[in-house]
Short mmCIF file of N, CA and C and ligand atoms in Angstrom, two decimals:
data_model
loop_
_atom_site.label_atom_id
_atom_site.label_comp_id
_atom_site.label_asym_id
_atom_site.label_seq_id
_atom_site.Cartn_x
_atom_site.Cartn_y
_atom_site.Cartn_z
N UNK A 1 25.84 -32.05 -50.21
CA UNK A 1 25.11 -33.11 -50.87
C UNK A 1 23.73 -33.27 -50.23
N UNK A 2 23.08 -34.05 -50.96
CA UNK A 2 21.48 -34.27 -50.54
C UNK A 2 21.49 -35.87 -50.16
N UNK A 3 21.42 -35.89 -48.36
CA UNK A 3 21.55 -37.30 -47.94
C UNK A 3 20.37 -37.63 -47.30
N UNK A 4 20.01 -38.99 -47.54
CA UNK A 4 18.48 -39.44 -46.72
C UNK A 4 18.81 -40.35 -46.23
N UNK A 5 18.85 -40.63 -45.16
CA UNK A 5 19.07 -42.04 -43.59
C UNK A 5 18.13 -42.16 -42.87
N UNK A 6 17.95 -43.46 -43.40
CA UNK A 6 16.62 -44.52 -43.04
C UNK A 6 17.32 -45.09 -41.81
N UNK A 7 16.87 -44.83 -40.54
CA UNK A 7 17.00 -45.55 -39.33
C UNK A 7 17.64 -44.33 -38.51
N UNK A 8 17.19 -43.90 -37.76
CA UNK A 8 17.50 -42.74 -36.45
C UNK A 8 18.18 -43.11 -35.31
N UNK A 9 18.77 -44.68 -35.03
CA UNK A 9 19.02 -44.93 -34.04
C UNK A 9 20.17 -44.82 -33.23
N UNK A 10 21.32 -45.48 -32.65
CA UNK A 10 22.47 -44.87 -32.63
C UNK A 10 23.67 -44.26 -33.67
N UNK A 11 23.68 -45.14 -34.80
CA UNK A 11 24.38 -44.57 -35.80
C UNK A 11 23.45 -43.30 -36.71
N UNK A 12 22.49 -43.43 -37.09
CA UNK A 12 21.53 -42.96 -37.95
C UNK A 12 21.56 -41.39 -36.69
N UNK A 13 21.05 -41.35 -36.02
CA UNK A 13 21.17 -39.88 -35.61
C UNK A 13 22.72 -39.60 -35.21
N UNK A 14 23.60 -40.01 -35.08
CA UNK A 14 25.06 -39.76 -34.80
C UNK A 14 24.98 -38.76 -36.71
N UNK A 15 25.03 -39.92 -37.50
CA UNK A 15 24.87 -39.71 -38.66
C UNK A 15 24.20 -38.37 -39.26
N UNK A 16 22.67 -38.16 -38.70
CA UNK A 16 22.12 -36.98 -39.31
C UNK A 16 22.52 -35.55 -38.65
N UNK A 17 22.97 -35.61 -37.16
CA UNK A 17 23.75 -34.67 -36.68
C UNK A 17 25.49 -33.95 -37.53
N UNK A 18 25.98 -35.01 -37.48
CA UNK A 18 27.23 -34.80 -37.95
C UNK A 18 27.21 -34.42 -39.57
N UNK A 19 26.21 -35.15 -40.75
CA UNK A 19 26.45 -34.88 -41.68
C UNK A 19 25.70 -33.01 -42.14
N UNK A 20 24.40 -32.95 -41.07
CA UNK A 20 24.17 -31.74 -41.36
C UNK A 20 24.85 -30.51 -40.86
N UNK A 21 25.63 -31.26 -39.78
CA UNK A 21 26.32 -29.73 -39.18
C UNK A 21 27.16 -29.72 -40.08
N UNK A 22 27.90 -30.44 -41.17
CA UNK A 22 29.13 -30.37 -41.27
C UNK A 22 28.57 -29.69 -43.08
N UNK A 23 27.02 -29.49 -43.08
CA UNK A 23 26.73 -28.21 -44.47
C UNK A 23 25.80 -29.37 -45.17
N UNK A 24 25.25 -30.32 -45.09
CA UNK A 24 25.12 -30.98 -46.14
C UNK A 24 22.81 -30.99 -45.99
N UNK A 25 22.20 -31.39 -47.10
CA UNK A 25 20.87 -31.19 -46.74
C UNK A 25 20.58 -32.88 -46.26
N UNK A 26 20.28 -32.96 -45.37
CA UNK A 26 19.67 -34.13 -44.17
C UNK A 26 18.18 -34.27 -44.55
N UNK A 27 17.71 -35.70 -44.88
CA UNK A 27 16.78 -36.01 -44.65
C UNK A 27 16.71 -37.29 -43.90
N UNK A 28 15.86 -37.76 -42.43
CA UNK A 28 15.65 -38.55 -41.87
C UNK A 28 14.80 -39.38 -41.34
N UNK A 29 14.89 -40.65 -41.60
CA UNK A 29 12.99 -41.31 -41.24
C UNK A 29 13.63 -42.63 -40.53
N UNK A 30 12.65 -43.08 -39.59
CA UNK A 30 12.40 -44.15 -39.19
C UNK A 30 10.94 -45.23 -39.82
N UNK A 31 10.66 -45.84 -38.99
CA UNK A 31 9.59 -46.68 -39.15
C UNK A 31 8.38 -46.04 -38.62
N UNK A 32 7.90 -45.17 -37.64
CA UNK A 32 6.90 -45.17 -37.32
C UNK A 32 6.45 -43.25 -37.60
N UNK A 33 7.19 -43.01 -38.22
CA UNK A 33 7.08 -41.71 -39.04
C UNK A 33 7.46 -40.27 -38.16
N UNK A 34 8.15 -39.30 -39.21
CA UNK A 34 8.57 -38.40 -38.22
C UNK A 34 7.90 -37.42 -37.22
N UNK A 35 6.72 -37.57 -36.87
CA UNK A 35 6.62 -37.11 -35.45
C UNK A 35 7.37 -37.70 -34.46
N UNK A 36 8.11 -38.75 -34.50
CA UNK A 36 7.74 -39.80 -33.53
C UNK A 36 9.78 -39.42 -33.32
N UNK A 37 10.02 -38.65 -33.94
CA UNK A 37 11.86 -38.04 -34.21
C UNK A 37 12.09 -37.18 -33.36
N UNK A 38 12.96 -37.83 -32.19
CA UNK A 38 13.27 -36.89 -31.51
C UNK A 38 14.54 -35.52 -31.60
N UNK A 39 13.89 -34.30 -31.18
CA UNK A 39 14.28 -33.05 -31.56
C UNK A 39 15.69 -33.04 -31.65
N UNK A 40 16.58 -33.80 -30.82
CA UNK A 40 18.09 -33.30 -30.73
C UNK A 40 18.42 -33.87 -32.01
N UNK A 41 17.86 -34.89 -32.53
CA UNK A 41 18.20 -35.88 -33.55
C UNK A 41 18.31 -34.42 -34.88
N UNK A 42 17.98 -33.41 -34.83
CA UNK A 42 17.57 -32.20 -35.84
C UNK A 42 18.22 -31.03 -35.38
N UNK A 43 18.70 -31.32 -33.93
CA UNK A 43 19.17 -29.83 -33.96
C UNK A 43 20.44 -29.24 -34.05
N UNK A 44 20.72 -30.14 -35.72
CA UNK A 44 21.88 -29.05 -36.72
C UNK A 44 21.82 -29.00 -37.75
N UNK A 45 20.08 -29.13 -38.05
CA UNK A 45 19.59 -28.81 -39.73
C UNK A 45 18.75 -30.09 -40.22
N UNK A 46 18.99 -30.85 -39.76
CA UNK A 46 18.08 -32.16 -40.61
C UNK A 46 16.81 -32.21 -40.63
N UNK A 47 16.39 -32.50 -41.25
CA UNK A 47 14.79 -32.68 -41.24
C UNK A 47 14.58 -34.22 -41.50
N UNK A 48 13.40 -34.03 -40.62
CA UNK A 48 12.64 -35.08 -39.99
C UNK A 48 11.34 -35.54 -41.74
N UNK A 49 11.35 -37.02 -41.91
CA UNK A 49 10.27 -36.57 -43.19
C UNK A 49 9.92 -38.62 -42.79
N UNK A 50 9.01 -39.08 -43.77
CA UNK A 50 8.85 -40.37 -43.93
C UNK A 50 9.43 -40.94 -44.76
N UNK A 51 9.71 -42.45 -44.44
CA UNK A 51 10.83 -43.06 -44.94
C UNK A 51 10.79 -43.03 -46.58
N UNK A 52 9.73 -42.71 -47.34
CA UNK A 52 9.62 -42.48 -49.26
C UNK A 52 10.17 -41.58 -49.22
N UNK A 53 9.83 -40.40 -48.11
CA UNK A 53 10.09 -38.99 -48.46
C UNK A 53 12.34 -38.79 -48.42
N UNK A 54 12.23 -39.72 -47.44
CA UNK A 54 13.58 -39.72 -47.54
C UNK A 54 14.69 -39.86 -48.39
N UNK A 55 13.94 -41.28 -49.13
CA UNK A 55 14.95 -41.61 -50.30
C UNK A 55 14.76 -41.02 -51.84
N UNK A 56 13.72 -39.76 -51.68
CA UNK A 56 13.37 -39.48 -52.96
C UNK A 56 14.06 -37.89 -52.90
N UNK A 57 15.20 -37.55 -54.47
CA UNK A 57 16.03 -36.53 -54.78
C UNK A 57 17.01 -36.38 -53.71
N UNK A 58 17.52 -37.22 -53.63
CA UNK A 58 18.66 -37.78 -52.75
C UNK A 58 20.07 -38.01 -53.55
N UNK A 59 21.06 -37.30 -53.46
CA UNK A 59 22.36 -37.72 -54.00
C UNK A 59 22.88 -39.41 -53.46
N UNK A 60 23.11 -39.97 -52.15
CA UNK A 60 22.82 -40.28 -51.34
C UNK A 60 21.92 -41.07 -50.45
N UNK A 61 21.27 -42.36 -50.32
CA UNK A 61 20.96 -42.86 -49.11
C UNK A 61 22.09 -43.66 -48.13
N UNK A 62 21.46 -43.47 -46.77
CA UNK A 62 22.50 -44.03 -45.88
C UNK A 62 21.01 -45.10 -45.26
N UNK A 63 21.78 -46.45 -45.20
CA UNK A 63 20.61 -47.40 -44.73
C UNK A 63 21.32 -47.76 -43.29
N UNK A 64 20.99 -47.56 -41.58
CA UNK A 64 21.08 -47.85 -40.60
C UNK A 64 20.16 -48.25 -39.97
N UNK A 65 19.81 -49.00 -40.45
CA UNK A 65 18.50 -49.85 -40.11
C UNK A 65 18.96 -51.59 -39.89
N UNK A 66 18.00 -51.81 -38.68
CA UNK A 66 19.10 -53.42 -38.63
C UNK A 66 18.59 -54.26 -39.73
N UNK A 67 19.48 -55.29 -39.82
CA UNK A 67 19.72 -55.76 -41.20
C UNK A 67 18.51 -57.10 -41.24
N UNK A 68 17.36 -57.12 -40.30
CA UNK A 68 16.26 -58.35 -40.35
C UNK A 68 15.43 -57.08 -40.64
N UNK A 69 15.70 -55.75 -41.20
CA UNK A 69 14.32 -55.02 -41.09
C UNK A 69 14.95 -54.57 -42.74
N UNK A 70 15.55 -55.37 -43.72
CA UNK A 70 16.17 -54.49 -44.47
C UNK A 70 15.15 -55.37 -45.40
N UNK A 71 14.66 -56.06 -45.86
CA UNK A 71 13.19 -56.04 -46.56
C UNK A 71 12.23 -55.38 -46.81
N UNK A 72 11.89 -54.73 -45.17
CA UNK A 72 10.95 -53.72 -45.49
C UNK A 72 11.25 -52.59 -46.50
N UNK A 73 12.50 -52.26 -46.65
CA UNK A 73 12.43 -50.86 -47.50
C UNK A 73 13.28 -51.87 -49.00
N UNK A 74 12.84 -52.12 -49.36
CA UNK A 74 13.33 -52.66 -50.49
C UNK A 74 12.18 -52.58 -51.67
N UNK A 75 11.09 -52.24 -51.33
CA UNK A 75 10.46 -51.52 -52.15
C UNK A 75 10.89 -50.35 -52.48
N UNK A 76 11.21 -49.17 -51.31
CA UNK A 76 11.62 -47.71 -51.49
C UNK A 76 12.98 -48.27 -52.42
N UNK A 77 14.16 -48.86 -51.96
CA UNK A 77 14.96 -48.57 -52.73
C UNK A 77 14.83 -48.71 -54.12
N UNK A 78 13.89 -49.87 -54.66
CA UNK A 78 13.42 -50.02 -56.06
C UNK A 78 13.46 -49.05 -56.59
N UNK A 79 12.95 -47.91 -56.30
CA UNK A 79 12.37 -46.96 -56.67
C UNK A 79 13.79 -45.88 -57.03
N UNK A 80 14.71 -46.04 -56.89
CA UNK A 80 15.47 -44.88 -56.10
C UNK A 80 16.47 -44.78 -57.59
N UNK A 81 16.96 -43.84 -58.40
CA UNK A 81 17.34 -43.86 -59.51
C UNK A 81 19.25 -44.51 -59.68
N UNK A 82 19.23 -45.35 -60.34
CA UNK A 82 20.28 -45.77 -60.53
C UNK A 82 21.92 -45.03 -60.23
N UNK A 83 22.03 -43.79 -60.62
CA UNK A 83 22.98 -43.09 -60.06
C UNK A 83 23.15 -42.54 -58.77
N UNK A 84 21.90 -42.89 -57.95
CA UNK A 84 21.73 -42.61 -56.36
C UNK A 84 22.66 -44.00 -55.65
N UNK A 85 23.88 -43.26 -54.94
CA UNK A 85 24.96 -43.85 -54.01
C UNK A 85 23.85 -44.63 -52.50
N UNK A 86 23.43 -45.81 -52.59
CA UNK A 86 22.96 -46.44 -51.82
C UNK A 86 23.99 -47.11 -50.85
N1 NAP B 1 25.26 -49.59 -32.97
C1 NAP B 1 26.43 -50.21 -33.28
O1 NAP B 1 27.42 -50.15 -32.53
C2 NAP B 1 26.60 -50.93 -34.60
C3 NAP B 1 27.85 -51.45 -34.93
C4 NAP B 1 28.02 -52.08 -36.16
C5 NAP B 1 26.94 -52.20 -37.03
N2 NAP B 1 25.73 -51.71 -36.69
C6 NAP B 1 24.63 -51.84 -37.65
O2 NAP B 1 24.19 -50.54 -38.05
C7 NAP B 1 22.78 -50.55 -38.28
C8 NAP B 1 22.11 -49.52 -37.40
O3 NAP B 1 22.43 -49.80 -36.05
P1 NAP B 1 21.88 -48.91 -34.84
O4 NAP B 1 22.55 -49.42 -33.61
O5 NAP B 1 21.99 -47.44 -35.18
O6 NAP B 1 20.33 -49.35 -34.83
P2 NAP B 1 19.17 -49.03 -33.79
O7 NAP B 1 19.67 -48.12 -32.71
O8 NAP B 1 18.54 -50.34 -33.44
O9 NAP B 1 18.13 -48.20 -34.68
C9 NAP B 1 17.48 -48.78 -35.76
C10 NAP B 1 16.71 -47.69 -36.48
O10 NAP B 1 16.19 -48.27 -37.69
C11 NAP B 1 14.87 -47.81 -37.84
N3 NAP B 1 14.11 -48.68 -38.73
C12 NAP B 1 13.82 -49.99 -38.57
N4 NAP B 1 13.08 -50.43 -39.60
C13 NAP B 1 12.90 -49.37 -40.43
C14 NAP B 1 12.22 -49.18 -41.65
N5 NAP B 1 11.57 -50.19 -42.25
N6 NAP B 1 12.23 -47.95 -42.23
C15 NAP B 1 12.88 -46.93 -41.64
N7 NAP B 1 13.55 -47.04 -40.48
C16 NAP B 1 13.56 -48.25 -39.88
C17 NAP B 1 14.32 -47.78 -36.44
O11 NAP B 1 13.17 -46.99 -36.39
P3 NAP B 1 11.91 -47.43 -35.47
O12 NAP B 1 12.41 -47.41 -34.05
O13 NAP B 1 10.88 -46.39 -35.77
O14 NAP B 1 11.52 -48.82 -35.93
C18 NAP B 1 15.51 -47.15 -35.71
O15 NAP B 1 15.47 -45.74 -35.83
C19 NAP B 1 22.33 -51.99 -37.99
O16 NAP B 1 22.29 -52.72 -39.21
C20 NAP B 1 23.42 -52.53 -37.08
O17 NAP B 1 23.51 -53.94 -37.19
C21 NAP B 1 25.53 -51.08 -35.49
#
């Protein structure tokens, strides 16, 4: 599947490790954009992208982001097509 997870932090990279080793296409963003993603967080396929880039052609979003920061992306999810598993 094609998964995008907004928040890198303890669950969110547990998350992008495990779902890409286990075959699936990983996309991952935080808040301050992916340079800022550290390498182990990727090293079993995920890619690192910005948080639009994440939730766009996504089977899939996973939101691990704490829940006083879940406003901010509520624009992106607007956006995100009705049959996408949020
Ligand atoms: N850890 C636990 O044991 C646990 C248990 C139960 C539930 N939860 C819940 O699970 C969620 C994630 O927890 P966590 O412990 O993994 O969190 P965390 O370690 O605090 O990490 C939060 C992540 O969210 C990112 N983030 C914040 N605002 C964002 C935004 N607007 N767009 C994109 N990314 C954003 C942060 O990126 P920046 O650093 O760049 O801002 C960071 O990567 C939370 O809602 C928490 O309440 C956690």
């Amino acid at each position: 599947m094609k998964i995008g997870i907004l928040g890198v932090g303890h669950i969110g990279k547990t998350l992008t490790q495990r779902l890409a080793a286990a075959g699936h296409q990983v996309k991952v963003a935080n808040s301050r954009g992916p340079h800022t993603i550290e390498a182990d967080v990727l090293s079993t396929g995920g890619r690192a992208v910005t948080a639009a880039e994440a939730v766009e052609d996504v089977d899939v979003v996973v939101l691990s982001i704490p829940l006083n920061r879940l406003p901010q992306v509520v624009p992106l999810i607007a956006d995100v097509p009705a049959d996408t598993v949020v």
